[in-house]
Amino acid sequence: PAALAMLGYFERELGPDFFAGRKVLEVGCGTGVVGLGLAFLGATVTLTDMEDVLEYTEANVARNFAAAAAPVELLPLEWGVDAVPERTFDLVVGSDVCYGGPEKLGALAAVLRAARAPTVYIAYELRSGGEEVSFFREMKQTFRMQNVLLDGDIAVFRFDRL
């Protein structure tokens, strides 16, 4: 649900033309819904996740890539293990990535800080545990944070590098 909310936000607030020619890094891509959606809008997308997850992502890309308007690349990126791609991106996106405890969320924050991009969008389903508080605290050290969408229990945050 968070991926679709994020794509809906992008379509309404930024418009489809915004993504044409942009370089986007998606972290924790899973099936690649957000990244593929942005590729259809003309973004050059790098989808990242753990290597075993990328098998499923690759199958989804193979089924849907022919209709995409721009290239899609898949790279393994396990937070806290693999290095962030050493290239510049226009933005980083992540959907349903704010879970897994403080260690995993700290590794995610480190990946987002290391990524060469001025802007990060994170969408997630609000949960009662509040484990994402430490993630937001870490992100505020490097980024200005803004809640850009709250739709029921789905939130989308925009982070702009300080």
Coordinates of C-alpha atoms in Angstrom, one line a residue:
P1 CA 0.0 0.0 0.0
A2 CA 2.8 2.5 0.7
A3 CA 4.3 2.0 -2.8
L4 CA 1.0 2.9 -4.4
A5 CA 0.6 5.9 -2.1
M6 CA 4.0 7.1 -3.0
L7 CA 3.4 6.7 -6.7
G8 CA 0.1 8.5 -6.4
Y9 CA 1.8 11.4 -4.5
F10 CA 4.4 11.7 -7.2
E11 CA 1.8 11.8 -10.0
R12 CA -0.4 14.4 -8.2
E13 CA 2.3 16.6 -6.7
L14 CA 5.3 16.4 -9.0
G15 CA 3.6 15.4 -12.2
P16 CA 4.7 12.7 -14.7
D17 CA 7.1 15.0 -16.6
F18 CA 9.2 15.6 -13.4
F19 CA 10.8 12.1 -13.7
A20 CA 11.8 12.2 -17.4
G21 CA 15.5 11.9 -17.6
R22 CA 16.0 11.7 -13.8
K23 CA 18.3 9.2 -12.2
V24 CA 16.6 7.3 -9.3
L25 CA 17.9 4.9 -6.8
E26 CA 15.3 2.7 -5.1
V27 CA 16.4 1.0 -1.8
G28 CA 14.7 -2.1 -0.6
C29 CA 12.8 -2.4 -3.8
G30 CA 11.1 -5.7 -3.3
T31 CA 9.1 -6.3 -6.5
G32 CA 10.2 -2.9 -7.8
V33 CA 6.8 -1.3 -8.0
V34 CA 7.9 2.2 -7.3
G35 CA 11.0 2.0 -9.5
L36 CA 9.2 0.4 -12.4
G37 CA 6.5 3.1 -12.1
L38 CA 9.1 5.8 -12.3
A39 CA 10.8 4.0 -15.2
F40 CA 7.5 4.1 -17.1
L41 CA 7.6 7.9 -16.5
G42 CA 11.0 8.2 -18.1
A43 CA 13.4 7.9 -15.1
T44 CA 16.6 5.9 -15.3
V45 CA 16.1 3.6 -12.3
T46 CA 18.5 1.5 -10.2
L47 CA 16.6 -1.1 -8.2
T48 CA 18.4 -2.4 -5.1
D49 CA 17.6 -5.0 -2.5
M50 CA 19.2 -8.1 -0.9
E51 CA 20.5 -10.5 -3.6
D52 CA 17.9 -13.3 -2.9
V53 CA 15.1 -10.7 -3.2
L54 CA 16.4 -9.5 -6.5
E55 CA 15.6 -12.8 -8.2
Y56 CA 11.9 -11.9 -7.8
T57 CA 12.5 -8.3 -8.8
E58 CA 14.3 -9.5 -12.0
A59 CA 11.3 -11.7 -12.9
N60 CA 9.0 -8.7 -12.4
V61 CA 11.2 -6.4 -14.5
A62 CA 11.4 -9.0 -17.3
R63 CA 7.6 -9.2 -17.4
N64 CA 7.1 -5.4 -17.4
F65 CA 10.2 -3.8 -18.7
A66 CA 9.3 -3.8 -22.4
A67 CA 6.7 -1.1 -21.7
A68 CA 9.1 1.1 -19.5
A69 CA 10.2 4.3 -21.1
A70 CA 13.8 4.2 -19.6
P71 CA 16.4 1.7 -18.5
V72 CA 16.1 -0.3 -15.2
E73 CA 19.2 -1.7 -13.5
L74 CA 19.3 -4.2 -10.6
L75 CA 22.0 -4.2 -8.0
P76 CA 22.4 -6.0 -4.7
L77 CA 22.5 -3.7 -1.8
E78 CA 22.1 -5.2 1.7
W79 CA 22.2 -2.3 4.2
G80 CA 25.2 -2.4 6.4
V81 CA 26.9 -5.0 4.1
D82 CA 27.2 -3.8 0.5
A83 CA 28.6 -0.4 -0.7
V84 CA 26.2 2.2 -2.1
P85 CA 26.6 2.7 -5.8
E86 CA 29.3 5.3 -6.4
R87 CA 27.4 7.5 -8.8
T88 CA 25.1 10.5 -8.5
F89 CA 21.3 10.2 -8.4
D90 CA 18.7 12.9 -8.6
L91 CA 16.7 11.2 -5.8
V92 CA 16.4 8.1 -3.7
V93 CA 13.1 6.4 -3.0
G94 CA 12.2 3.6 -0.5
S95 CA 8.8 2.1 0.2
D96 CA 7.9 0.0 3.2
V97 CA 11.5 0.1 4.5
C98 CA 11.0 1.5 8.0
Y99 CA 10.9 -1.7 10.0
G100 CA 13.3 -4.3 11.4
G101 CA 14.6 -2.8 14.6
P102 CA 17.2 -0.1 15.4
E103 CA 20.2 -1.9 13.8
K104 CA 18.5 -2.4 10.4
L105 CA 17.1 1.2 10.5
G106 CA 20.5 2.6 11.4
A107 CA 22.0 0.7 8.4
L108 CA 19.2 2.2 6.2
A109 CA 20.0 5.7 7.4
A110 CA 23.7 5.1 6.7
V111 CA 22.9 4.0 3.2
L112 CA 20.7 7.1 2.6
R113 CA 23.4 9.4 3.9
A114 CA 26.0 7.7 1.7
A115 CA 23.9 7.9 -1.4
R116 CA 24.8 10.7 -3.7
A117 CA 21.4 12.4 -4.0
P118 CA 20.0 15.7 -2.7
T119 CA 16.5 14.3 -2.0
V120 CA 15.1 11.1 -0.5
Y121 CA 11.5 10.0 -0.3
I122 CA 10.4 7.3 2.2
A123 CA 6.9 5.9 2.3
Y124 CA 5.8 3.4 5.0
E125 CA 2.8 2.1 6.9
L126 CA 2.6 3.6 10.4
R127 CA 3.0 0.8 13.0
S128 CA 2.3 0.9 16.7
G129 CA 5.8 -0.1 17.7
G130 CA 7.4 3.3 16.9
E131 CA 10.7 1.7 15.9
E132 CA 11.1 4.2 13.1
V133 CA 11.7 7.1 15.6
S134 CA 15.4 6.3 15.8
F135 CA 15.6 6.3 12.0
F136 CA 14.1 9.8 11.8
R137 CA 16.4 11.0 14.5
E138 CA 19.4 9.8 12.5
M139 CA 18.1 11.3 9.3
K140 CA 17.6 14.7 10.8
Q141 CA 21.4 14.9 11.3
T142 CA 21.9 15.1 7.5
F143 CA 18.5 16.0 6.0
R144 CA 15.6 18.4 6.5
M145 CA 12.5 16.3 6.9
Q146 CA 9.0 17.0 5.8
N147 CA 5.9 14.9 5.9
V148 CA 4.4 15.4 2.5
L149 CA 1.5 12.8 2.7
L150 CA -0.5 11.3 5.4
D151 CA -3.2 9.0 4.1
G152 CA -4.8 6.9 6.8
D153 CA -1.9 4.8 8.1
I154 CA 0.4 5.5 5.2
A155 CA 3.0 8.3 5.4
V156 CA 5.4 9.7 2.8
F157 CA 8.4 11.8 3.9
R158 CA 10.7 13.9 1.9
F159 CA 14.2 14.4 3.1
D160 CA 16.4 17.2 1.6
R161 CA 20.1 17.1 2.2
L162 CA 21.3 20.0 4.5

